[in-house]
Amino acid sequence: MLVRRLTTLRQVRLSSSIANHEPAGPSVKTPLPGPNEQALRKRMDNHFQTISMNMFVDFEKSFGNYMVDIDGNAFLDVYQQISTLPLGYNHPELVEFARSDPMITSTVSRAALGAFPRSDFPDAIEKALVSIAPKGLKNCQTMLCGASANEHAIKQAFIWYQTQKRGGKAPDDEYLTSCMEQKLPGTPNLTVLGFQGGYHGRTMATLSVTRCKTYQKVDIPAFQWPIAKYPRYKYPLAENKAYNDAQDKECLEDVELKIKEQKEKGHDVAVVIAEPIQSEGGDKYCSPQFAQGLRDITQKNGIVFLVDEVQTGGGATGDFWCHTHWNLSTPPDIVTFSKRMLTGGYYYADHLRMTEGMRIFNTWVGDPAKLLLLTKVVEIIKRDHLLEKNREVGKHFQSELSKLAAHHPNLLSTPRGMNTFAAIDLPNTEMQGKFTKACHLNGLHVERCGAQSLRFRPSLVYEKKHADLTIELLDKTAKQFEK
Amino acid sequence: MLVRRLTTLRQVRLSSSIANHEPAGPSVKTPLPGPNEQALRKRMDNHFQTISMNMFVDFEKSFGNYMVDIDGNAFLDVYQQISTLPLGYNHPELVEFARSDPMITSTVSRAALGAFPRSDFPDAIEKALVSIAPKGLKNCQTMLCGASANEHAIKQAFIWYQTQKRGGKAPDDEYLTSCMEQKLPGTPNLTVLGFQGGYHGRTMATLSVTRCKTYQKVDIPAFQWPIAKYPRYKYPLAENKAYNDAQDKECLEDVELKIKEQKEKGHDVAVVIAEPIQSEGGDKYCSPQFAQGLRDITQKNGIVFLVDEVQTGGGATGDFWCHTHWNLSTPPDIVTFSKRMLTGGYYYADHLRMTEGMRIFNTWVGDPAKLLLLTKVVEIIKRDHLLEKNREVGKHFQSELSKLAAHHPNLLSTPRGMNTFAAIDLPNTEMQGKFTKACHLNGLHVERCGAQSLRFRPSLVYEKKHADLTIELLDKTAKQFEK
């Protein structure tokens, strides 16, 4: 069925195709979870725990901005899996591209990209990654996901830091011998500085600089790496300038203090890792001046400034890279990505290039099929001016979200965002859960972040009519709570 | 071109197709690296460092046991990327399957499997994973790669260990509060015990129990987790029984000592992680009695026994799981996998099932396209009796490898292996490098492991004639060194 349907779409321009082939609108006909959902979940749970799952999706019927579950319920999906679909479900051009020979051989005979890359790998790197690289960063490294991107980016920063300490020299015998016993100097006491509320992944090192949810951290041993305060602004920003400026100052002072404390312990901070928007943490923003402060502090102390754009990158905020709007005096040293970039990886500055091989390496070093698919995604985004269109839709969405909050002042507050990357707050965690569930029943698939926020992460095929429908469904849901 | 060629193959049975469509034999016509290789490497190095790479591969021309580089050189490939291709290059049935609708939608609209799995996910789990599960382990968890499999498997073990300590209870407020400050009791001092020579991945936690190569570890901070001795046998095994038995005893005593030392420090060992064959470490084997000893010690101490089958699993050794031949009195608690399983992940025992959601979780929790492809791989392996055939070929290969070593006693020693998963030693690291390069020039793509070994990791479409050709090329290479 999919074949027939999509084949007829091949000649259709994107702008019309989404409109023509999505369901007419959301429609939830069963209780949630529906009967098929319950039965299949029971079956799966015999072998694969279902306690964390949300719902089974019918990926053959999901299209554009609409996700269809296995009970036939259709949701307007402003979460797009976990903010991982850059162009919505089953984009016809991507479906066609996925059937091409390079995609098929990439899938069947997966290259170990670090050792035996495909002959089209350099071209794919140039098209998919270099062509949209953040200003000032022309080197890149692919990885499999956001956590592995952060793990290896941090490792590359550590290698640079230690190489600097050695005056640019490769590790000598003393280093090589001691590292196998995990002793100094081969195994250094270097640390990474993270932030309260930050999220960088679920591996043990990335969890050590994550301070988001308790269930992510409890019972898991961690590196004792320092954590500094991240700004907590009052909204609307313009009306709370003095308070917010003071937040920036206080947090930057805390960063400097933590760096000093670590140095005194002989545990140099080699990396500062920060998100432009703390996304899992509840869409907490930081100002350009705070970011510039971080850039200044890291530069002054010879520390690598790593900007984690796993959730904000790849066009999510109306730019390919959210940190662009900081207008930093010098670029970050590393920018990590994943999610709607399809492949994990990172960009890095020239001075971080390594002189010895095999130090940043693993079996697959990413996935060629994901990188190739990204070349097509980037081509479509550029050709169809999707970022420009997204900014138009985003401006409208932000304005409507503010009006919505004003209409429901006891329920909804602090509308905020960058274009369609947006959030709004509920009064507390309990209401956050209830409101999210009620939205689902009304056909809007939205998700939570932080302790009391709803997050919006639509793809780049989200148009004005989808934004209007989102607001309509939120309004309908809010009214149900106010009855 | 690929389309036409493979389309005509669709009806051909596997057993004949490989023979019919591979190149007639190896052929190296250019110096290595060849001119195309050098030019493309120069181009790629502008943006993606090439210091770790081996060669660019023409994946459209590679087939079965043969890898073709971008200079048109064809190699008999007994390494199969990094032991990651279960059925060789471009298996015709996998090519056909990759074009099916579920594979296409999985690729274009990738499910976040932990939250929004595909409707065919339970079926794929049953076919691809449960149907080949190690005896006694019926639960599974998908992940992206071997390192993330080990990371999350260890985390799940930690969660179980702490839950046991709490008498089965979920973490209370004291735990939840303290974990966000990385203090006791929420952030425990638990440790993982690894082995000298072991390899478990390149993330920082898995590196902490890795003791393989210095370049993997130097300059990278690590968890101070204990390391015990792993047996170092003398070969031939039968002639060195007393020595090897003493090795087992000494190493098991060391494990017990390390567990005791950690306990005294308040750093309980919660997990023992071991490979059935230390593969990156140089194909170092351990005996069934050593493994049974580990099982006994872990059971006695309430420690999770994690068997890392990332390199040995998925049919590499002639069984789906290498540890099967241990015939343990009770199964391991966890078995991790990746590489030729296409997807990362792990099997685990019932008692490790969790009662709270979202604790083992990340954005993608694997990759649906890889899991679906594995269903087809498993179907083909079973239908065509490829493990049984592999054991036949393996018996022959082991016998020929022993004869080869006997013919070149000054160059080659310690032939060993399980069926086609095999290794042989060179006199030292320098000769290991030179011999490997000479093999490449003779058209045999073989790779190194450990300080002085060559490893053989052919796929399951490796037949007797390929084994004979491998021996012939090794013999030819050895003779060049003996001139």
Short mmCIF file of C-alpha atoms in Angstrom, two decimals, chain B residues 233-430:
data_model
loop_
_atom_site.label_atom_id
_atom_site.label_comp_id
_atom_site.label_asym_id
_atom_site.label_seq_id
_atom_site.Cartn_x
_atom_site.Cartn_y
_atom_site.Cartn_z
CA TYR B 233 47.59 -20.45 28.20
CA LYS B 234 50.44 -22.29 26.60
CA TYR B 235 49.70 -24.03 23.31
CA PRO B 236 49.04 -26.72 22.24
CA LEU B 237 46.54 -26.88 25.09
CA ALA B 238 46.64 -30.65 25.46
CA GLU B 239 50.40 -30.67 25.99
CA ASN B 240 50.29 -27.94 28.65
CA LYS B 241 47.42 -29.04 30.83
CA ALA B 242 49.14 -28.62 34.19
CA TYR B 243 50.39 -25.13 33.35
CA ASN B 244 47.02 -24.04 31.99
CA ASP B 245 45.09 -25.44 34.94
CA ALA B 246 47.40 -23.47 37.22
CA GLN B 247 46.62 -20.36 35.17
CA ASP B 248 42.90 -20.86 35.75
CA LYS B 249 43.44 -21.29 39.47
CA GLU B 250 45.71 -18.26 39.78
CA CYS B 251 43.30 -16.02 37.85
CA LEU B 252 40.23 -17.12 39.80
CA GLU B 253 42.08 -16.46 43.04
CA ASP B 254 42.94 -13.03 41.73
CA VAL B 255 39.26 -12.37 40.99
CA GLU B 256 38.32 -13.31 44.53
CA LEU B 257 41.12 -11.17 45.93
CA LYS B 258 40.04 -8.13 43.91
CA ILE B 259 36.41 -8.55 45.01
CA LYS B 260 37.55 -8.74 48.63
CA GLU B 261 39.79 -5.68 48.30
CA GLN B 262 36.96 -3.64 46.82
CA LYS B 263 34.52 -4.76 49.52
CA GLU B 264 36.98 -3.66 52.19
CA LYS B 265 37.10 -0.21 50.58
CA GLY B 266 33.29 -0.07 50.48
CA HIS B 267 33.39 -0.31 46.70
CA ASP B 268 31.38 -3.45 46.09
CA VAL B 269 31.98 -5.22 42.82
CA ALA B 270 28.47 -5.36 41.32
CA VAL B 271 29.46 -6.72 37.91
CA VAL B 272 32.13 -9.03 36.52
CA ILE B 273 32.54 -8.41 32.79
CA ALA B 274 34.41 -10.93 30.65
CA GLU B 275 34.81 -11.93 27.02
CA PRO B 276 34.65 -15.63 26.14
CA ILE B 277 37.61 -14.89 23.86
CA GLN B 278 39.59 -11.69 24.38
CA SER B 279 39.36 -10.70 20.76
CA GLU B 280 40.84 -7.20 20.43
CA GLY B 281 43.29 -8.37 23.08
CA GLY B 282 44.82 -10.98 20.78
CA ASP B 283 42.41 -13.94 20.71
CA LYS B 284 43.11 -15.10 24.24
CA TYR B 285 40.89 -18.00 25.26
CA CYS B 286 39.65 -19.09 28.65
CA SER B 287 38.64 -22.61 29.55
CA PRO B 288 35.14 -23.80 30.49
CA GLN B 289 36.40 -24.48 34.01
CA PHE B 290 37.67 -20.90 34.35
CA ALA B 291 34.28 -19.63 33.19
CA GLN B 292 32.48 -21.97 35.59
CA GLY B 293 34.75 -20.63 38.32
CA LEU B 294 33.69 -17.08 37.45
CA ARG B 295 30.06 -18.14 37.49
CA ASP B 296 30.52 -19.73 40.93
CA ILE B 297 32.33 -16.71 42.39
CA THR B 298 29.79 -14.23 41.05
CA GLN B 299 26.87 -16.32 42.30
CA LYS B 300 28.41 -16.75 45.74
CA ASN B 301 28.94 -12.98 46.03
CA GLY B 302 25.65 -11.81 44.50
CA ILE B 303 27.50 -10.24 41.58
CA VAL B 304 26.13 -9.91 38.05
CA PHE B 305 28.08 -12.02 35.56
CA LEU B 306 28.15 -10.14 32.25
CA VAL B 307 29.52 -11.98 29.22
CA ASP B 308 30.57 -9.59 26.47
CA GLU B 309 29.90 -11.36 23.16
CA VAL B 310 30.19 -8.26 20.98
CA GLN B 311 32.89 -9.82 18.84
CA THR B 312 32.25 -13.51 19.47
CA GLY B 313 28.45 -13.52 19.18
CA GLY B 314 25.98 -13.80 16.31
CA GLY B 315 27.46 -16.95 14.81
CA ALA B 316 31.11 -15.90 14.63
CA THR B 317 32.45 -19.03 16.33
CA GLY B 318 30.14 -21.60 14.77
CA ASP B 319 27.49 -21.19 17.46
CA PHE B 320 25.22 -18.20 17.89
CA TRP B 321 26.91 -17.66 21.27
CA CYS B 322 30.47 -18.58 22.00
CA HIS B 323 29.88 -19.04 25.73
CA THR B 324 27.57 -21.97 24.94
CA HIS B 325 30.58 -24.31 24.91
CA TRP B 326 31.28 -23.43 28.55
CA ASN B 327 28.23 -25.49 29.56
CA LEU B 328 27.77 -23.37 32.67
CA SER B 329 25.73 -24.79 35.53
CA THR B 330 23.58 -21.64 35.39
CA PRO B 331 23.51 -19.10 32.55
CA PRO B 332 25.32 -15.75 32.74
CA ASP B 333 23.11 -12.91 34.01
CA ILE B 334 23.74 -10.74 30.97
CA VAL B 335 25.11 -11.34 27.47
CA THR B 336 25.90 -8.27 25.35
CA PHE B 337 26.14 -8.23 21.57
CA SER B 338 26.71 -6.03 18.51
CA LYS B 339 28.87 -6.24 15.34
CA ARG B 340 27.55 -9.11 13.20
CA MET B 341 24.26 -8.95 15.12
CA LEU B 342 23.87 -5.63 13.22
CA THR B 343 22.15 -4.05 16.23
CA GLY B 344 23.74 -3.61 19.64
CA GLY B 345 21.93 -4.92 22.67
CA TYR B 346 21.87 -7.46 25.45
CA TYR B 347 20.03 -10.45 26.85
CA TYR B 348 19.36 -10.60 30.56
CA ALA B 349 17.98 -12.89 33.22
CA ASP B 350 14.51 -12.48 34.71
CA HIS B 351 15.71 -11.24 38.07
CA LEU B 352 17.21 -8.16 36.37
CA ARG B 353 13.84 -6.95 35.05
CA MET B 354 13.10 -3.49 36.39
CA THR B 355 10.05 -2.18 38.16
CA GLU B 356 10.45 1.54 37.33
CA GLY B 357 10.33 2.94 33.81
CA MET B 358 12.70 5.29 31.98
CA ARG B 359 15.77 4.08 33.85
CA ILE B 360 17.31 2.30 30.87
CA PHE B 361 16.45 4.62 28.05
CA ASN B 362 17.80 6.96 25.40
CA THR B 363 16.55 8.59 22.23
CA TRP B 364 16.70 5.69 19.78
CA VAL B 365 17.38 2.59 21.89
CA GLY B 366 18.75 0.91 18.78
CA ASP B 367 17.73 1.11 15.17
CA PRO B 368 14.64 -0.57 13.71
CA ALA B 369 16.23 -1.04 10.27
CA LYS B 370 19.10 -3.02 11.79
CA LEU B 371 16.79 -5.24 13.80
CA LEU B 372 14.56 -5.95 10.80
CA LEU B 373 17.58 -6.80 8.68
CA LEU B 374 18.69 -9.18 11.41
CA THR B 375 15.38 -11.06 11.19
CA LYS B 376 16.27 -11.86 7.58
CA VAL B 377 19.87 -12.76 8.45
CA VAL B 378 18.70 -15.18 11.15
CA GLU B 379 16.14 -16.69 8.77
CA ILE B 380 18.84 -17.33 6.16
CA ILE B 381 21.33 -18.74 8.70
CA LYS B 382 18.74 -21.21 9.94
CA ARG B 383 17.24 -22.13 6.58
CA ASP B 384 20.60 -22.72 4.93
CA HIS B 385 22.18 -24.40 7.97
CA LEU B 386 25.02 -21.90 7.83
CA LEU B 387 26.27 -22.60 11.35
CA GLU B 388 26.52 -26.30 10.62
CA LYS B 389 28.30 -25.57 7.35
CA ASN B 390 30.57 -23.11 9.12
CA ARG B 391 31.61 -25.78 11.59
CA GLU B 392 32.55 -28.06 8.71
CA VAL B 393 34.60 -25.32 7.04
CA GLY B 394 35.99 -24.34 10.43
CA LYS B 395 37.23 -27.83 11.22
CA HIS B 396 39.06 -27.89 7.90
CA PHE B 397 40.43 -24.37 8.37
CA GLN B 398 41.78 -25.12 11.85
CA SER B 399 43.50 -28.22 10.59
CA GLU B 400 45.06 -26.38 7.64
CA LEU B 401 46.12 -23.47 9.86
CA SER B 402 47.97 -25.91 12.11
CA LYS B 403 49.72 -27.46 9.14
CA LEU B 404 50.65 -24.00 7.88
CA ALA B 405 52.20 -23.07 11.22
CA ALA B 406 54.13 -26.33 11.20
CA HIS B 407 55.51 -25.44 7.75
CA HIS B 408 56.71 -22.03 8.93
CA PRO B 409 57.85 -22.62 12.51
CA ASN B 410 60.07 -19.52 12.66
CA LEU B 411 57.34 -17.19 11.48
CA LEU B 412 53.94 -18.55 12.50
CA SER B 413 52.91 -20.05 15.81
CA THR B 414 50.03 -20.82 18.14
CA PRO B 415 47.29 -21.48 15.60
CA ARG B 416 44.03 -21.45 17.55
CA GLY B 417 40.38 -20.80 17.22
CA MET B 418 36.80 -21.93 17.26
CA ASN B 419 35.89 -22.97 13.74
CA THR B 420 36.49 -20.03 11.39
CA PHE B 421 37.01 -17.59 14.27
CA ALA B 422 40.76 -18.08 14.35
CA ALA B 423 44.15 -16.55 14.97
CA ILE B 424 47.81 -17.23 14.51
CA ASP B 425 50.84 -15.46 15.98
CA LEU B 426 53.81 -13.69 14.43
CA PRO B 427 57.10 -13.42 16.37
CA ASN B 428 56.54 -9.79 17.42
CA THR B 429 54.60 -6.56 16.77
CA GLU B 430 56.90 -5.41 13.98
#
